[in-house]
Amino acid sequence: MGLVTDEVRARAEKYTGDELCREKTKEFLKEVSMPNGLLPLKDIEEVGYDRQTGIVWLKQKKSITHKFEAISKLVSYATEVTAQVEVGKIKKLSGVKAKELLIWVTLNELVLEEPISSGKINFKTPTGLSRTFPVSAFIVPEVEKPAIEKNNVKEAVAVTDA
C-alpha cells in the first residue's frame, strides 16, 4: 500500500498545472524548513499535500535527471514522487535516486542537520548508507516579479486607445 491512499487524496490540497505546482512545491518545502531547490521537477501535472499526515505527492509528465552543479551530483526523479514531510525532515521518500560512482542509489530520507541558513542536509538510503551535503547546494535564488504601477498601466492604455 502506498502513502497516497484514497483517504489522503480526499482531504489533501491538490493543484494542477506546471507553474502553480512549482510554486506550491517551493511553498511546502519552505513550510517544512527544507531548501527550495530540492525538487527541481519539470512539466508537473499535479501536486498534493495532506497537512494532517504530512503526505506529499508530485506527478510529472516524464522522469527527469537533474545535476546539482554545486556538488556535481546527478539525481533522478520518477514520474511520481511521494513522501511524508515534517519540519526538517522528508521521510518515506519514493521516486528519487542519486548516482554514486556507476550505480543509482534509492534515497528514502532527507534530514536537515542544522538550521537551513547555514546547515547541512543528510541523504539516507534504505540500506543505511548516507551522505551529507551543504544546504546551499539545494537553494535556488528567488526571483522577484516586478510590480506594475497603476499609473503607468493607465497611461499605456490611454495611449493605445487614442
PDB file of C-alpha atoms in Angstrom:
ATOM      1  CA  MET A   1       0.000   0.000   0.000  1.00  0.00           C
ATOM      2  CA  GLY A   2       1.407   3.372  -0.984  1.00  0.00           C
ATOM      3  CA  LEU A   3       1.404   6.576   1.007  1.00  0.00           C
ATOM      4  CA  VAL A   4      -1.226   8.242  -1.185  1.00  0.00           C
ATOM      5  CA  THR A   5      -4.452   6.454  -0.294  1.00  0.00           C
ATOM      6  CA  ASP A   6      -7.957   7.482  -1.375  1.00  0.00           C
ATOM      7  CA  GLU A   7      -8.494   8.918   2.114  1.00  0.00           C
ATOM      8  CA  VAL A   8      -5.328  11.043   1.869  1.00  0.00           C
ATOM      9  CA  ARG A   9      -6.274  12.253  -1.632  1.00  0.00           C
ATOM     10  CA  ALA A  10      -9.767  13.203  -0.426  1.00  0.00           C
ATOM     11  CA  ARG A  11      -8.585  15.595   2.279  1.00  0.00           C
ATOM     12  CA  ALA A  12      -5.390  16.889   0.615  1.00  0.00           C
ATOM     13  CA  GLU A  13      -4.822  20.231  -1.058  1.00  0.00           C
ATOM     14  CA  LYS A  14      -4.406  19.415  -4.762  1.00  0.00           C
ATOM     15  CA  TYR A  15      -3.013  21.641  -7.510  1.00  0.00           C
ATOM     16  CA  THR A  16      -2.593  21.132 -11.247  1.00  0.00           C
ATOM     17  CA  GLY A  17      -0.597  22.914 -13.923  1.00  0.00           C
ATOM     18  CA  ASP A  18       3.174  23.221 -14.085  1.00  0.00           C
ATOM     19  CA  GLU A  19       3.602  26.840 -12.955  1.00  0.00           C
ATOM     20  CA  LEU A  20       1.222  26.594  -9.981  1.00  0.00           C
ATOM     21  CA  CYS A  21       2.636  23.203  -8.978  1.00  0.00           C
ATOM     22  CA  ARG A  22       6.222  24.513  -8.994  1.00  0.00           C
ATOM     23  CA  GLU A  23       5.135  27.427  -6.790  1.00  0.00           C
ATOM     24  CA  LYS A  24       3.273  25.135  -4.363  1.00  0.00           C
ATOM     25  CA  THR A  25       6.236  22.742  -4.214  1.00  0.00           C
ATOM     26  CA  LYS A  26       8.533  25.589  -3.137  1.00  0.00           C
ATOM     27  CA  GLU A  27       5.921  26.756  -0.603  1.00  0.00           C
ATOM     28  CA  PHE A  28       5.622  23.381   1.121  1.00  0.00           C
ATOM     29  CA  LEU A  29       9.416  22.933   1.137  1.00  0.00           C
ATOM     30  CA  LYS A  30       9.735  26.317   2.840  1.00  0.00           C
ATOM     31  CA  GLU A  31       6.961  25.389   5.278  1.00  0.00           C
ATOM     32  CA  VAL A  32       8.937  22.334   6.431  1.00  0.00           C
ATOM     33  CA  SER A  33      12.231  24.278   6.507  1.00  0.00           C
ATOM     34  CA  MET A  34      13.784  22.442   3.544  1.00  0.00           C
ATOM     35  CA  PRO A  35      15.726  24.080   0.673  1.00  0.00           C
ATOM     36  CA  ASN A  36      13.532  25.338  -2.186  1.00  0.00           C
ATOM     37  CA  GLY A  37      15.589  23.667  -4.949  1.00  0.00           C
ATOM     38  CA  LEU A  38      15.364  20.139  -3.569  1.00  0.00           C
ATOM     39  CA  LEU A  39      12.652  19.074  -6.057  1.00  0.00           C
ATOM     40  CA  PRO A  40      13.544  20.657  -9.421  1.00  0.00           C
ATOM     41  CA  LEU A  41      10.766  18.868 -11.317  1.00  0.00           C
ATOM     42  CA  LYS A  42       9.567  19.867 -14.792  1.00  0.00           C
ATOM     43  CA  ASP A  43       6.181  19.645 -16.509  1.00  0.00           C
ATOM     44  CA  ILE A  44       4.455  18.936 -13.199  1.00  0.00           C
ATOM     45  CA  GLU A  45       0.878  17.772 -13.695  1.00  0.00           C
ATOM     46  CA  GLU A  46      -0.245  17.514 -10.062  1.00  0.00           C
ATOM     47  CA  VAL A  47       0.905  18.314  -6.542  1.00  0.00           C
ATOM     48  CA  GLY A  48      -0.957  17.142  -3.462  1.00  0.00           C
ATOM     49  CA  TYR A  49      -0.316  17.895   0.208  1.00  0.00           C
ATOM     50  CA  ASP A  50      -2.204  16.419   3.146  1.00  0.00           C
ATOM     51  CA  ARG A  51      -1.240  18.622   6.084  1.00  0.00           C
ATOM     52  CA  GLN A  52      -2.819  16.220   8.597  1.00  0.00           C
ATOM     53  CA  THR A  53      -0.432  13.357   7.794  1.00  0.00           C
ATOM     54  CA  GLY A  54       2.334  15.329   6.050  1.00  0.00           C
ATOM     55  CA  ILE A  55       1.974  13.218   2.914  1.00  0.00           C
ATOM     56  CA  VAL A  56       3.022  14.925  -0.308  1.00  0.00           C
ATOM     57  CA  TRP A  57       2.945  13.721  -3.899  1.00  0.00           C
ATOM     58  CA  LEU A  58       4.141  15.231  -7.151  1.00  0.00           C
ATOM     59  CA  LYS A  59       3.368  13.875 -10.623  1.00  0.00           C
ATOM     60  CA  GLN A  60       5.267  14.986 -13.696  1.00  0.00           C
ATOM     61  CA  LYS A  61       4.846  14.073 -17.370  1.00  0.00           C
ATOM     62  CA  LYS A  62       8.131  12.175 -17.596  1.00  0.00           C
ATOM     63  CA  SER A  63      11.014  11.252 -15.332  1.00  0.00           C
ATOM     64  CA  ILE A  64      13.959  13.645 -15.289  1.00  0.00           C
ATOM     65  CA  THR A  65      17.594  13.670 -14.253  1.00  0.00           C
ATOM     66  CA  HIS A  66      18.917  16.849 -12.655  1.00  0.00           C
ATOM     67  CA  LYS A  67      22.543  17.732 -11.931  1.00  0.00           C
ATOM     68  CA  PHE A  68      23.150  19.716  -8.759  1.00  0.00           C
ATOM     69  CA  GLU A  69      26.123  21.693 -10.027  1.00  0.00           C
ATOM     70  CA  ALA A  70      27.448  22.817  -6.628  1.00  0.00           C
ATOM     71  CA  ILE A  71      28.075  19.203  -5.575  1.00  0.00           C
ATOM     72  CA  SER A  72      28.362  17.593  -9.048  1.00  0.00           C
ATOM     73  CA  LYS A  73      25.652  15.026  -8.287  1.00  0.00           C
ATOM     74  CA  LEU A  74      23.036  13.564 -10.623  1.00  0.00           C
ATOM     75  CA  VAL A  75      19.595  12.902  -9.161  1.00  0.00           C
ATOM     76  CA  SER A  76      16.794  11.088 -10.972  1.00  0.00           C
ATOM     77  CA  TYR A  77      13.132  11.909 -10.291  1.00  0.00           C
ATOM     78  CA  ALA A  78      10.458   9.404 -11.391  1.00  0.00           C
ATOM     79  CA  THR A  79       7.121  10.461 -12.862  1.00  0.00           C
ATOM     80  CA  GLU A  80       5.670  10.239  -9.355  1.00  0.00           C
ATOM     81  CA  VAL A  81       7.495  11.321  -6.202  1.00  0.00           C
ATOM     82  CA  THR A  82       5.886  10.726  -2.800  1.00  0.00           C
ATOM     83  CA  ALA A  83       6.998  11.424   0.751  1.00  0.00           C
ATOM     84  CA  GLN A  84       5.919  12.175   4.274  1.00  0.00           C
ATOM     85  CA  VAL A  85       7.217  15.543   5.453  1.00  0.00           C
ATOM     86  CA  GLU A  86       7.710  17.280   8.764  1.00  0.00           C
ATOM     87  CA  VAL A  87       9.828  20.240   9.794  1.00  0.00           C
ATOM     88  CA  GLY A  88      13.436  19.493   8.879  1.00  0.00           C
ATOM     89  CA  LYS A  89      12.729  16.020   7.509  1.00  0.00           C
ATOM     90  CA  ILE A  90      11.449  14.239   4.420  1.00  0.00           C
ATOM     91  CA  LYS A  91      10.890  10.547   5.094  1.00  0.00           C
ATOM     92  CA  LYS A  92       9.343   7.548   3.311  1.00  0.00           C
ATOM     93  CA  LEU A  93      10.590   9.159   0.098  1.00  0.00           C
ATOM     94  CA  SER A  94       9.944   7.274  -3.133  1.00  0.00           C
ATOM     95  CA  GLY A  95      10.738   8.054  -6.755  1.00  0.00           C
ATOM     96  CA  VAL A  96      14.154   9.664  -6.151  1.00  0.00           C
ATOM     97  CA  LYS A  97      17.583   8.158  -6.873  1.00  0.00           C
ATOM     98  CA  ALA A  98      21.102   9.591  -6.770  1.00  0.00           C
ATOM     99  CA  LYS A  99      24.046   8.432  -8.825  1.00  0.00           C
ATOM    100  CA  GLU A 100      27.031   7.245  -6.795  1.00  0.00           C
ATOM    101  CA  LEU A 101      30.006   6.180  -8.879  1.00  0.00           C
ATOM    102  CA  LEU A 102      28.408   3.920 -11.501  1.00  0.00           C
ATOM    103  CA  ILE A 103      25.163   2.935  -9.766  1.00  0.00           C
ATOM    104  CA  TRP A 104      21.853   4.614  -8.987  1.00  0.00           C
ATOM    105  CA  VAL A 105      21.032   4.530  -5.263  1.00  0.00           C
ATOM    106  CA  THR A 106      17.482   4.925  -3.975  1.00  0.00           C
ATOM    107  CA  LEU A 107      17.011   7.753  -1.481  1.00  0.00           C
ATOM    108  CA  ASN A 108      14.368   7.358   1.204  1.00  0.00           C
ATOM    109  CA  GLU A 109      15.034  10.092   3.772  1.00  0.00           C
ATOM    110  CA  LEU A 110      16.426  13.616   3.894  1.00  0.00           C
ATOM    111  CA  VAL A 111      17.213  15.213   7.229  1.00  0.00           C
ATOM    112  CA  LEU A 112      18.258  18.773   7.922  1.00  0.00           C
ATOM    113  CA  GLU A 113      21.124  18.599  10.410  1.00  0.00           C
ATOM    114  CA  GLU A 114      21.433  22.301  11.219  1.00  0.00           C
ATOM    115  CA  PRO A 115      19.425  25.467  10.550  1.00  0.00           C
ATOM    116  CA  ILE A 116      18.696  25.890   6.847  1.00  0.00           C
ATOM    117  CA  SER A 117      20.606  29.176   6.559  1.00  0.00           C
ATOM    118  CA  SER A 118      23.998  27.624   7.337  1.00  0.00           C
ATOM    119  CA  GLY A 119      23.452  23.931   7.707  1.00  0.00           C
ATOM    120  CA  LYS A 120      23.887  20.579   6.166  1.00  0.00           C
ATOM    121  CA  ILE A 121      21.397  18.075   4.817  1.00  0.00           C
ATOM    122  CA  ASN A 122      21.803  14.323   5.172  1.00  0.00           C
ATOM    123  CA  PHE A 123      20.571  11.990   2.401  1.00  0.00           C
ATOM    124  CA  LYS A 124      19.837   8.438   3.544  1.00  0.00           C
ATOM    125  CA  THR A 125      19.265   5.185   1.631  1.00  0.00           C
ATOM    126  CA  PRO A 126      17.141   2.179   2.672  1.00  0.00           C
ATOM    127  CA  THR A 127      20.377   0.229   3.297  1.00  0.00           C
ATOM    128  CA  GLY A 128      21.539   2.703   5.940  1.00  0.00           C
ATOM    129  CA  LEU A 129      24.175   4.451   3.843  1.00  0.00           C
ATOM    130  CA  SER A 130      24.130   8.239   3.930  1.00  0.00           C
ATOM    131  CA  ARG A 131      25.873  11.318   2.534  1.00  0.00           C
ATOM    132  CA  THR A 132      25.826  14.860   3.862  1.00  0.00           C
ATOM    133  CA  PHE A 133      25.945  17.987   1.702  1.00  0.00           C
ATOM    134  CA  PRO A 134      25.698  21.727   2.347  1.00  0.00           C
ATOM    135  CA  VAL A 135      22.132  23.053   2.211  1.00  0.00           C
ATOM    136  CA  SER A 136      23.353  25.864  -0.058  1.00  0.00           C
ATOM    137  CA  ALA A 137      23.746  23.340  -2.917  1.00  0.00           C
ATOM    138  CA  PHE A 138      19.948  22.969  -2.999  1.00  0.00           C
ATOM    139  CA  ILE A 139      18.847  26.593  -2.703  1.00  0.00           C
ATOM    140  CA  VAL A 140      17.610  28.384  -5.817  1.00  0.00           C
ATOM    141  CA  PRO A 141      17.597  32.201  -5.625  1.00  0.00           C
ATOM    142  CA  GLU A 142      14.059  33.588  -5.564  1.00  0.00           C
ATOM    143  CA  VAL A 143      13.240  35.885  -8.488  1.00  0.00           C
ATOM    144  CA  GLU A 144      11.085  38.830  -7.544  1.00  0.00           C
ATOM    145  CA  LYS A 145       8.379  39.733 -10.048  1.00  0.00           C
ATOM    146  CA  PRO A 146       8.426  43.475 -10.751  1.00  0.00           C
ATOM    147  CA  ALA A 147       5.388  45.354  -9.503  1.00  0.00           C
ATOM    148  CA  ILE A 148       3.396  47.273 -12.103  1.00  0.00           C
ATOM    149  CA  GLU A 149       2.333  50.718 -11.039  1.00  0.00           C
ATOM    150  CA  LYS A 150      -1.303  51.534 -11.744  1.00  0.00           C
ATOM    151  CA  ASN A 151      -0.480  54.982 -13.158  1.00  0.00           C
ATOM    152  CA  ASN A 152       1.881  53.541 -15.755  1.00  0.00           C
ATOM    153  CA  VAL A 153      -0.743  50.999 -16.856  1.00  0.00           C
ATOM    154  CA  LYS A 154      -3.424  53.689 -17.191  1.00  0.00           C
ATOM    155  CA  GLU A 155      -1.107  55.871 -19.239  1.00  0.00           C
ATOM    156  CA  ALA A 156      -0.218  52.963 -21.525  1.00  0.00           C
ATOM    157  CA  VAL A 157      -3.894  52.110 -22.022  1.00  0.00           C
ATOM    158  CA  ALA A 158      -4.749  55.739 -22.778  1.00  0.00           C
ATOM    159  CA  VAL A 159      -2.018  55.865 -25.442  1.00  0.00           C
ATOM    160  CA  THR A 160      -3.195  52.683 -27.196  1.00  0.00           C
ATOM    161  CA  ASP A 161      -6.875  53.755 -27.120  1.00  0.00           C
ATOM    162  CA  ALA A 162      -6.199  57.161 -28.718  1.00  0.00           C
TER     163      ALA A 162
END
